[in-house]
Amino acid sequence: MVALALFQRATGRELWHLALPGQACDKATRDALLDLEDAGKARPDGWARGRKLWCLTRAGHKEAAGFLPPGTKLSTVREGESAGYDEHALDVVTTAGHLTRAGHGSPLTLTTEVRHPVPGRPARYADLVLRDPGASVPVLLVEVDRDNETVGQLVEKLASYTAWCELIAKGADKTRAKAARHDGAAVHDHRHWRTVYPPTGHEGYPPVALVLTPGRKRTRPGTKPLTPEQQAAKAERDHRRLLRRLDEVEDGSAAYWSPRPYPYAGVTAGNYHQALPVVATTLQLLDAHGADAPVWRRFGRTGWHTLTAALDNPDGDRLLAVEQKVAAAARRAREQAEREASRPACTGCEAKLTDAEWNRARWGERLCTACQQEESDRKRAERAAAEAEAAAAEAARAKNAGSWWRRSGRRP
C-alpha cells in the first residue's frame, strides 16, 4: 500500500520487488492486492504488459499516508478508470523495485519527480531519487530513458545536474567558497547540494544513474507477430543500440564526469571532488541479473561493476595518499643518498664518518672514533716515552754531578 502511495500505479510484479523482495514470486503481492481491493483500499486500473495495474482508492491513499513520515511526497489519487498507462512511469517503478531488491533503499527512501532548480536553466526533475543516509549507497539520482531522448538531451541532463551541484549554499561566504575550489573536499562545505542530500561517502557530487530501455513501438493492426526467435534477435539488436548510445553519451559528457588531474609530478590519481559520478545500465540487464550484479558501467572506466564498486573511486584520494607516501619515501631516499655521497671519510683509515663523527669533523676533527682513539693512545705513549726519557736524562745528570764532586774531593 505504501509503495502504491508513492508510485501511484504498478503491477503486482513491481510491487513484489518493492514490498516483498525476499519472496520467491509475486503471488503474495497479488493476494495482498486482492485483499486491499476487498477492503476498498485498492482497485484495478487497466493492464500493462499483460499484467493488471493497481492503484489506491482515496481511502487507501489516506491510510497509506499515515504510515509515511511527514512531508513525504505522495502520488495523486487516481479518479476513475484510465484507458492507457505511462510506460515510462512503469519503467521507473521497475527500476525502483530492482534497487530495493538489491538492498539499495526501500519504498520509504525512494522519491519520484524530485525537482532540482538551476537559475537560467529549466528545472531538472529526477525520475527517481534514493536517499538513504548511512547505507552503502546513501544517495542516487536516477534517470530512466525509454529511447525517446537524443544523446544531446541526455548530455544536457548531466550538465544540469552538474550546474545544480555547483550552486552555492544560501548564506555561504562566496569568497571562501571560491577559494575552496582548490581545496579538495572542502569545496562541498559551501555547496547547496549538501543541505539537500546526505554525504555520498565518496569524492564528488551526488551520483547520477542512467537506466536505458528500448521504447515499445505500437504494431499496426494485422501485422504478423514476431516468432520467439525473431523477438530474441530484435531484443539483442535493441540492446546493442542502447550500449552504443551509452558510449555516445559518455563521450559527449566527459567534461562533467572526468576527474581533474592533480598538479603534482608523478601523480596519476584523479581529483574527483568536483566531478559528477555517472553510472549507467539498461533495464534489460537489471531484469536479467538484478541491480546487485555487475551490470553497471562507470563513465570513464572499462568493464562492468556492481553499483557500490562503480561508485567507488579507487584512483582518487586513496591512490593520491599512496602515491604521496611513495613520493615522500623516494624523496627521503634520494636525500639520504645525496647526504651519503657528501659524507666525508676519515683521514686516517679512509672509512666514512658516522653522523656523530661528521659533526665533530665540522670543527676540524676528520678522524673516525677508532683512529681518534688510536691517535690519542699514540700521543699518550709518546708523552709517556718522552717523560721517561726526560726522567732518565735527569737521573743521569744527577748521577754525573755526584761523581764529579767525589772526584774533586768537594762536598756540595
Short mmCIF file of C-alpha atoms in Angstrom, two decimals:
data_model
loop_
_atom_site.label_atom_id
_atom_site.label_comp_id
_atom_site.label_asym_id
_atom_site.label_seq_id
_atom_site.Cartn_x
_atom_site.Cartn_y
_atom_site.Cartn_z
CA MET A 1 0.00 0.00 0.00
CA VAL A 2 2.86 2.38 0.84
CA ALA A 3 4.53 1.62 -2.50
CA LEU A 4 1.34 2.43 -4.38
CA ALA A 5 1.01 5.70 -2.46
CA LEU A 6 4.48 6.67 -3.67
CA PHE A 7 4.32 5.40 -7.26
CA GLN A 8 0.57 5.74 -7.99
CA ARG A 9 0.24 2.68 -10.24
CA ALA A 10 2.07 -0.59 -10.61
CA THR A 11 1.53 -4.24 -11.37
CA GLY A 12 1.98 -7.00 -8.84
CA ARG A 13 5.45 -7.70 -10.30
CA GLU A 14 6.86 -4.26 -9.46
CA LEU A 15 5.16 -4.19 -6.07
CA TRP A 16 6.65 -7.62 -5.33
CA HIS A 17 10.20 -6.24 -5.71
CA LEU A 18 9.35 -3.10 -3.74
CA ALA A 19 7.33 -4.52 -0.85
CA LEU A 20 8.35 -8.18 -0.59
CA PRO A 21 11.77 -8.53 -2.26
CA GLY A 22 12.54 -11.69 -0.30
CA GLN A 23 9.62 -13.65 -1.74
CA ALA A 24 10.29 -16.19 -4.48
CA CYS A 25 7.45 -14.87 -6.68
CA ASP A 26 4.78 -12.18 -6.79
CA LYS A 27 1.87 -14.37 -5.64
CA ALA A 28 1.90 -12.98 -2.09
CA THR A 29 1.80 -9.45 -3.51
CA ARG A 30 -1.13 -10.25 -5.82
CA ASP A 31 -3.02 -11.87 -2.95
CA ALA A 32 -2.40 -8.76 -0.81
CA LEU A 33 -3.75 -6.55 -3.59
CA LEU A 34 -6.91 -8.64 -3.79
CA ASP A 35 -7.31 -8.26 -0.02
CA LEU A 36 -6.91 -4.48 -0.35
CA GLU A 37 -9.50 -4.49 -3.12
CA ASP A 38 -11.96 -6.35 -0.88
CA ALA A 39 -11.31 -3.73 1.82
CA GLY A 40 -11.98 -0.89 -0.61
CA LYS A 41 -8.42 0.44 -0.42
CA ALA A 42 -7.11 -0.56 -3.85
CA ARG A 43 -8.61 -1.15 -7.26
CA PRO A 44 -7.53 -2.33 -10.72
CA ASP A 45 -6.65 0.44 -13.16
CA GLY A 46 -6.10 -1.17 -16.54
CA TRP A 47 -3.50 -3.54 -17.88
CA ALA A 48 0.19 -3.18 -18.67
CA ARG A 49 2.46 -5.70 -20.36
CA GLY A 50 -0.01 -8.49 -19.79
CA ARG A 51 -0.45 -7.75 -16.09
CA LYS A 52 -3.13 -5.97 -14.09
CA LEU A 53 -2.33 -2.42 -12.98
CA TRP A 54 -3.33 -1.38 -9.48
CA CYS A 55 -3.81 1.94 -7.75
CA LEU A 56 -5.09 3.06 -4.36
CA THR A 57 -8.54 4.39 -3.69
CA ARG A 58 -8.93 7.60 -1.73
CA ALA A 59 -9.42 5.59 1.48
CA GLY A 60 -6.31 3.52 0.80
CA HIS A 61 -4.30 6.61 -0.07
CA LYS A 62 -5.30 8.26 3.22
CA GLU A 63 -4.37 5.19 5.24
CA ALA A 64 -1.02 4.78 3.48
CA ALA A 65 -0.13 8.40 4.21
CA GLY A 66 -0.37 7.59 7.92
CA PHE A 67 2.48 5.10 7.60
CA LEU A 68 4.84 7.60 5.95
CA PRO A 69 6.98 10.31 7.57
CA PRO A 70 5.52 13.85 7.48
CA GLY A 71 6.46 15.70 4.32
CA THR A 72 6.78 12.58 2.17
CA LYS A 73 5.83 13.28 -1.42
CA LEU A 74 2.80 11.17 -2.34
CA SER A 75 1.27 10.40 -5.70
CA THR A 76 -2.09 11.88 -6.57
CA VAL A 77 -5.25 9.87 -6.18
CA ARG A 78 -6.47 8.44 -9.49
CA GLU A 79 -10.16 9.05 -10.03
CA GLY A 80 -11.96 6.68 -12.41
CA GLU A 81 -10.59 4.22 -14.91
CA SER A 82 -7.79 5.15 -17.29
CA ALA A 83 -7.67 3.90 -20.86
CA GLY A 84 -3.90 3.93 -21.03
CA TYR A 85 -0.83 4.00 -18.89
CA ASP A 86 2.59 5.63 -18.86
CA GLU A 87 5.30 3.18 -19.97
CA HIS A 88 7.99 5.48 -18.61
CA ALA A 89 6.37 5.62 -15.17
CA LEU A 90 6.19 1.84 -15.08
CA ASP A 91 9.88 1.58 -16.00
CA VAL A 92 10.68 3.93 -13.12
CA VAL A 93 8.75 1.67 -10.73
CA THR A 94 10.56 -1.36 -12.17
CA THR A 95 13.93 0.31 -11.61
CA ALA A 96 12.95 1.19 -8.04
CA GLY A 97 11.98 -2.44 -7.45
CA HIS A 98 15.34 -3.69 -8.70
CA LEU A 99 17.21 -1.27 -6.42
CA THR A 100 15.11 -2.30 -3.42
CA ARG A 101 15.54 -5.99 -4.11
CA ALA A 102 19.32 -5.46 -4.31
CA GLY A 103 19.30 -3.88 -0.85
CA HIS A 104 19.60 -0.29 -2.04
CA GLY A 105 16.82 1.61 -0.30
CA SER A 106 13.19 0.85 0.41
CA PRO A 107 9.85 2.47 -0.50
CA LEU A 108 10.40 4.89 2.40
CA THR A 109 13.75 6.07 0.96
CA LEU A 110 12.62 6.50 -2.65
CA THR A 111 11.00 9.58 -4.16
CA THR A 112 9.87 10.30 -7.71
CA GLU A 113 9.97 13.50 -9.74
CA VAL A 114 12.35 15.41 -7.46
CA ARG A 115 12.92 18.98 -8.63
CA HIS A 116 16.45 20.43 -8.96
CA PRO A 117 16.11 24.10 -9.95
CA VAL A 118 19.04 25.85 -11.64
CA PRO A 119 18.97 29.62 -12.35
CA GLY A 120 18.96 30.29 -16.07
CA ARG A 121 18.06 26.68 -16.92
CA PRO A 122 14.87 24.64 -16.94
CA ALA A 123 14.45 22.84 -13.63
CA ARG A 124 15.73 19.27 -13.72
CA TYR A 125 13.31 16.64 -12.37
CA ALA A 126 14.96 13.38 -11.37
CA ASP A 127 12.79 10.40 -12.28
CA LEU A 128 13.75 8.67 -9.05
CA VAL A 129 15.87 9.66 -6.04
CA LEU A 130 17.28 7.26 -3.47
CA ARG A 131 18.08 9.00 -0.18
CA ASP A 132 19.29 6.54 2.47
CA PRO A 133 21.86 8.11 4.88
CA GLY A 134 24.40 5.66 6.24
CA ALA A 135 23.74 2.99 3.61
CA SER A 136 26.28 1.69 1.11
CA VAL A 137 24.58 3.92 -1.46
CA PRO A 138 23.41 6.95 0.55
CA VAL A 139 22.11 8.90 -2.44
CA LEU A 140 21.42 8.15 -6.10
CA LEU A 141 19.68 10.30 -8.71
CA VAL A 142 18.11 8.04 -11.33
CA GLU A 143 17.18 8.98 -14.90
CA VAL A 144 15.21 6.42 -16.90
CA ASP A 145 15.25 6.90 -20.67
CA ARG A 146 12.95 4.98 -22.99
CA ASP A 147 14.96 5.66 -26.13
CA ASN A 148 12.94 8.81 -26.78
CA GLU A 149 15.64 11.37 -25.96
CA THR A 150 18.63 12.27 -28.09
CA VAL A 151 22.21 11.90 -26.96
CA GLY A 152 22.40 15.68 -26.69
CA GLN A 153 19.38 15.76 -24.36
CA LEU A 154 20.93 13.14 -22.08
CA VAL A 155 24.21 15.08 -22.01
CA GLU A 156 22.25 18.24 -21.16
CA LYS A 157 20.69 16.42 -18.20
CA LEU A 158 24.15 15.70 -16.82
CA ALA A 159 25.13 19.32 -17.44
CA SER A 160 22.08 20.47 -15.47
CA TYR A 161 22.88 18.18 -12.55
CA THR A 162 26.46 19.49 -12.52
CA ALA A 163 25.21 23.09 -12.53
CA TRP A 164 22.84 22.31 -9.65
CA CYS A 165 25.63 20.66 -7.63
CA GLU A 166 27.79 23.74 -8.09
CA LEU A 167 25.21 26.13 -6.63
CA ILE A 168 26.48 27.98 -3.58
CA ALA A 169 24.54 27.33 -0.38
CA LYS A 170 22.34 30.09 0.97
CA GLY A 171 24.32 32.30 3.34
CA ALA A 172 27.68 30.84 2.32
CA ASP A 173 30.69 33.15 2.07
CA LYS A 174 31.26 33.40 -1.69
CA THR A 175 34.90 34.45 -1.25
CA ARG A 176 35.65 31.39 0.86
CA ALA A 177 33.60 29.21 -1.47
CA LYS A 178 35.70 30.36 -4.42
CA ALA A 179 38.93 29.78 -2.54
CA ALA A 180 37.78 26.28 -1.52
CA ARG A 181 37.53 25.19 -5.15
CA HIS A 182 41.20 24.20 -4.93
CA ASP A 183 40.98 22.50 -1.53
CA GLY A 184 39.61 19.02 -2.20
CA ALA A 185 36.54 18.04 -0.18
CA ALA A 186 36.35 21.48 1.46
CA VAL A 187 34.59 22.74 -1.66
CA HIS A 188 31.41 20.88 -0.66
CA ASP A 189 31.10 22.73 2.64
CA HIS A 190 29.82 25.74 0.70
CA ARG A 191 27.56 23.94 -1.79
CA HIS A 192 23.76 23.83 -1.77
CA TRP A 193 23.55 20.11 -2.51
CA ARG A 194 24.97 19.27 0.93
CA THR A 195 21.87 20.84 2.51
CA VAL A 196 19.61 18.57 0.43
CA TYR A 197 21.36 15.19 0.29
CA PRO A 198 23.47 13.20 2.79
CA PRO A 199 27.21 12.76 2.26
CA THR A 200 27.89 10.34 -0.56
CA GLY A 201 30.76 8.52 1.14
CA HIS A 202 32.97 9.21 -1.89
CA GLU A 203 34.64 12.18 -3.50
CA GLY A 204 32.43 14.05 -5.92
CA TYR A 205 28.87 15.24 -6.36
CA PRO A 206 25.75 13.08 -5.80
CA PRO A 207 25.91 10.22 -8.33
CA VAL A 208 23.57 10.01 -11.29
CA ALA A 209 22.38 6.67 -12.69
CA LEU A 210 21.22 6.39 -16.29
CA VAL A 211 18.89 3.44 -16.98
CA LEU A 212 18.16 2.95 -20.66
CA THR A 213 15.48 0.76 -22.17
CA PRO A 214 14.19 0.49 -25.75
CA GLY A 215 10.84 2.10 -26.43
CA ARG A 216 7.96 -0.18 -27.35
CA LYS A 217 6.54 0.72 -30.73
CA ARG A 218 2.89 0.08 -31.48
CA THR A 219 2.34 -2.64 -34.05
CA ARG A 220 -0.03 -1.95 -36.91
CA PRO A 221 -3.27 -3.90 -36.98
CA GLY A 222 -2.89 -7.06 -38.99
CA THR A 223 0.89 -7.20 -38.55
CA LYS A 224 2.14 -10.73 -38.20
CA PRO A 225 3.54 -11.24 -34.69
CA LEU A 226 7.21 -12.00 -34.31
CA THR A 227 8.31 -15.52 -33.56
CA PRO A 228 10.23 -16.11 -30.29
CA GLU A 229 13.47 -16.31 -32.28
CA GLN A 230 12.71 -13.02 -34.01
CA GLN A 231 11.83 -11.39 -30.67
CA ALA A 232 15.13 -12.56 -29.17
CA ALA A 233 17.08 -11.25 -32.17
CA LYS A 234 15.28 -7.90 -32.01
CA ALA A 235 15.94 -7.63 -28.26
CA GLU A 236 19.63 -8.25 -28.89
CA ARG A 237 19.75 -5.58 -31.61
CA ASP A 238 17.95 -3.10 -29.37
CA HIS A 239 20.34 -3.78 -26.52
CA ARG A 240 23.43 -3.28 -28.68
CA ARG A 241 21.95 0.01 -29.87
CA LEU A 242 21.42 1.15 -26.28
CA LEU A 243 25.03 0.32 -25.42
CA ARG A 244 26.19 2.39 -28.40
CA ARG A 245 24.07 5.28 -27.10
CA LEU A 246 25.78 4.96 -23.73
CA ASP A 247 29.15 5.24 -25.47
CA GLU A 248 27.99 8.40 -27.23
CA VAL A 249 26.62 9.94 -24.02
CA GLU A 250 29.85 9.09 -22.20
CA ASP A 251 31.95 10.75 -24.89
CA GLY A 252 29.74 13.83 -25.02
CA SER A 253 29.62 14.37 -21.25
CA ALA A 254 33.28 13.86 -20.36
CA ALA A 255 33.55 17.47 -19.15
CA TYR A 256 31.16 16.68 -16.29
CA TRP A 257 32.28 13.26 -15.03
CA SER A 258 36.03 13.47 -15.66
CA PRO A 259 38.24 13.92 -12.58
CA ARG A 260 40.71 16.78 -12.62
CA PRO A 261 44.44 15.99 -12.69
CA TYR A 262 46.48 16.87 -9.64
CA PRO A 263 49.27 19.40 -10.30
CA TYR A 264 51.92 17.12 -8.80
CA ALA A 265 54.67 15.35 -10.70
CA GLY A 266 54.34 11.57 -10.74
CA VAL A 267 50.71 11.56 -9.51
CA THR A 268 48.23 9.57 -11.58
CA ALA A 269 45.32 9.83 -9.09
CA GLY A 270 42.32 11.89 -10.15
CA ASN A 271 40.67 14.70 -8.21
CA TYR A 272 37.01 13.64 -8.16
CA HIS A 273 35.79 16.26 -5.70
CA GLN A 274 34.21 18.40 -8.43
CA ALA A 275 33.20 15.58 -10.77
CA LEU A 276 29.72 14.15 -11.34
CA PRO A 277 29.82 10.35 -10.85
CA VAL A 278 27.75 8.78 -13.63
CA VAL A 279 26.83 5.09 -13.70
CA ALA A 280 24.75 3.52 -16.43
CA THR A 281 22.95 0.29 -17.22
CA THR A 282 19.95 -0.99 -19.15
CA LEU A 283 16.65 -2.21 -17.82
CA GLN A 284 17.22 -5.46 -19.69
CA LEU A 285 20.39 -6.12 -17.66
CA LEU A 286 18.55 -5.29 -14.43
CA ASP A 287 15.72 -7.65 -15.38
CA ALA A 288 18.13 -10.44 -16.24
CA HIS A 289 20.66 -10.14 -13.40
CA GLY A 290 19.39 -7.70 -10.75
CA ALA A 291 20.80 -4.39 -9.53
CA ASP A 292 23.31 -6.09 -7.22
CA ALA A 293 25.10 -7.82 -10.12
CA PRO A 294 27.99 -6.33 -12.13
CA VAL A 295 25.64 -4.64 -14.61
CA TRP A 296 26.75 -1.03 -14.05
CA ARG A 297 29.15 0.96 -16.18
CA ARG A 298 31.02 3.89 -14.66
CA PHE A 299 31.68 6.63 -17.17
CA GLY A 300 35.41 6.93 -17.64
CA ARG A 301 36.15 3.27 -16.83
CA THR A 302 36.06 -0.02 -18.67
CA GLY A 303 34.12 -3.14 -17.79
CA TRP A 304 31.01 -3.80 -15.75
CA HIS A 305 30.81 -3.41 -11.98
CA THR A 306 28.44 -3.75 -9.06
CA LEU A 307 26.77 -0.48 -8.09
CA THR A 308 28.91 0.09 -4.98
CA ALA A 309 32.12 -0.72 -6.88
CA ALA A 310 31.10 1.55 -9.75
CA LEU A 311 30.54 4.46 -7.36
CA ASP A 312 33.90 3.94 -5.66
CA ASN A 313 36.96 5.99 -6.63
CA PRO A 314 39.99 3.74 -6.06
CA ASP A 315 42.04 6.09 -8.22
CA GLY A 316 41.02 9.14 -6.17
CA ASP A 317 42.00 10.21 -2.67
CA ARG A 318 43.21 6.76 -1.61
CA LEU A 319 45.54 6.44 -4.58
CA LEU A 320 46.71 10.02 -4.02
CA ALA A 321 47.63 9.19 -0.42
CA VAL A 322 49.55 6.09 -1.57
CA GLU A 323 51.36 7.99 -4.31
CA GLN A 324 52.23 10.83 -1.95
CA LYS A 325 53.57 8.31 0.57
CA VAL A 326 55.65 6.62 -2.12
CA ALA A 327 56.88 10.01 -3.38
CA ALA A 328 57.82 11.07 0.15
CA ALA A 329 59.73 7.80 0.69
CA ALA A 330 61.53 8.26 -2.64
CA ARG A 331 62.39 11.85 -1.71
CA ARG A 332 63.78 10.76 1.64
CA ALA A 333 65.80 8.01 -0.05
CA ARG A 334 67.13 10.48 -2.60
CA GLU A 335 68.07 12.99 0.09
CA GLN A 336 69.73 10.22 2.10
CA ALA A 337 71.69 9.10 -0.97
CA GLU A 338 72.82 12.67 -1.62
CA ARG A 339 73.83 13.01 2.04
CA GLU A 340 75.75 9.77 1.91
CA ALA A 341 77.50 10.87 -1.26
CA SER A 342 78.76 14.01 0.51
CA ARG A 343 79.71 12.22 3.75
CA PRO A 344 83.48 12.80 4.42
CA ALA A 345 85.98 9.99 5.01
CA CYS A 346 88.41 9.54 7.87
CA THR A 347 91.81 10.97 7.05
CA GLY A 348 93.38 8.03 8.84
CA CYS A 349 91.69 4.87 7.61
CA GLU A 350 89.51 6.47 4.88
CA ALA A 351 86.32 4.93 6.34
CA LYS A 352 83.11 7.01 6.09
CA LEU A 353 82.46 9.04 9.22
CA THR A 354 79.35 8.39 11.31
CA ASP A 355 76.88 11.25 11.92
CA ALA A 356 78.47 12.00 15.32
CA GLU A 357 81.95 11.86 13.80
CA TRP A 358 80.74 14.07 10.95
CA ASN A 359 79.52 16.66 13.45
CA ARG A 360 82.97 16.67 15.10
CA ALA A 361 84.56 16.93 11.66
CA ARG A 362 82.89 20.29 11.22
CA TRP A 363 85.19 21.51 13.99
CA GLY A 364 88.30 20.14 12.31
CA GLU A 365 88.16 16.55 13.60
CA ARG A 366 88.43 14.44 10.42
CA LEU A 367 89.21 11.17 12.22
CA CYS A 368 86.82 8.34 12.97
CA THR A 369 86.40 7.21 16.59
CA ALA A 370 88.81 4.29 16.21
CA CYS A 371 91.51 6.39 14.53
CA GLN A 372 90.92 9.16 17.05
CA GLN A 373 91.39 6.65 19.90
CA GLU A 374 94.48 5.25 18.18
CA GLU A 375 95.86 8.76 17.72
CA SER A 376 95.10 9.55 21.36
CA ASP A 377 96.83 6.35 22.51
CA ARG A 378 99.86 7.12 20.30
CA LYS A 379 100.17 10.64 21.67
CA ARG A 380 99.80 9.34 25.22
CA ALA A 381 102.50 6.75 24.59
CA GLU A 382 104.76 9.40 23.05
CA ARG A 383 104.22 11.63 26.08
CA ALA A 384 104.96 8.75 28.44
CA ALA A 385 108.10 7.87 26.49
CA ALA A 386 109.19 11.49 26.47
CA GLU A 387 108.56 11.78 30.18
CA ALA A 388 110.51 8.56 30.84
CA GLU A 389 113.36 9.77 28.67
CA ALA A 390 113.41 13.13 30.47
CA ALA A 391 113.40 11.37 33.83
CA ALA A 392 116.22 9.13 32.75
CA ALA A 393 118.22 12.12 31.50
CA GLU A 394 117.58 13.93 34.73
CA ALA A 395 118.72 10.90 36.69
CA ALA A 396 121.83 10.64 34.55
CA ARG A 397 122.67 14.30 35.11
CA ALA A 398 122.20 13.88 38.82
CA LYS A 399 124.49 10.87 38.85
CA ASN A 400 127.14 12.61 36.81
CA ALA A 401 127.05 15.59 39.12
CA GLY A 402 127.62 13.35 42.18
CA SER A 403 130.54 11.61 40.55
CA TRP A 404 132.27 14.95 39.85
CA TRP A 405 132.02 16.04 43.49
CA ARG A 406 133.55 12.77 44.65
CA ARG A 407 136.47 13.00 42.25
CA SER A 408 137.21 16.61 43.21
CA GLY A 409 137.03 15.90 46.99
CA ARG A 410 134.47 18.62 47.39
CA ARG A 411 131.27 18.47 49.19
CA PRO A 412 128.25 20.02 47.95
#
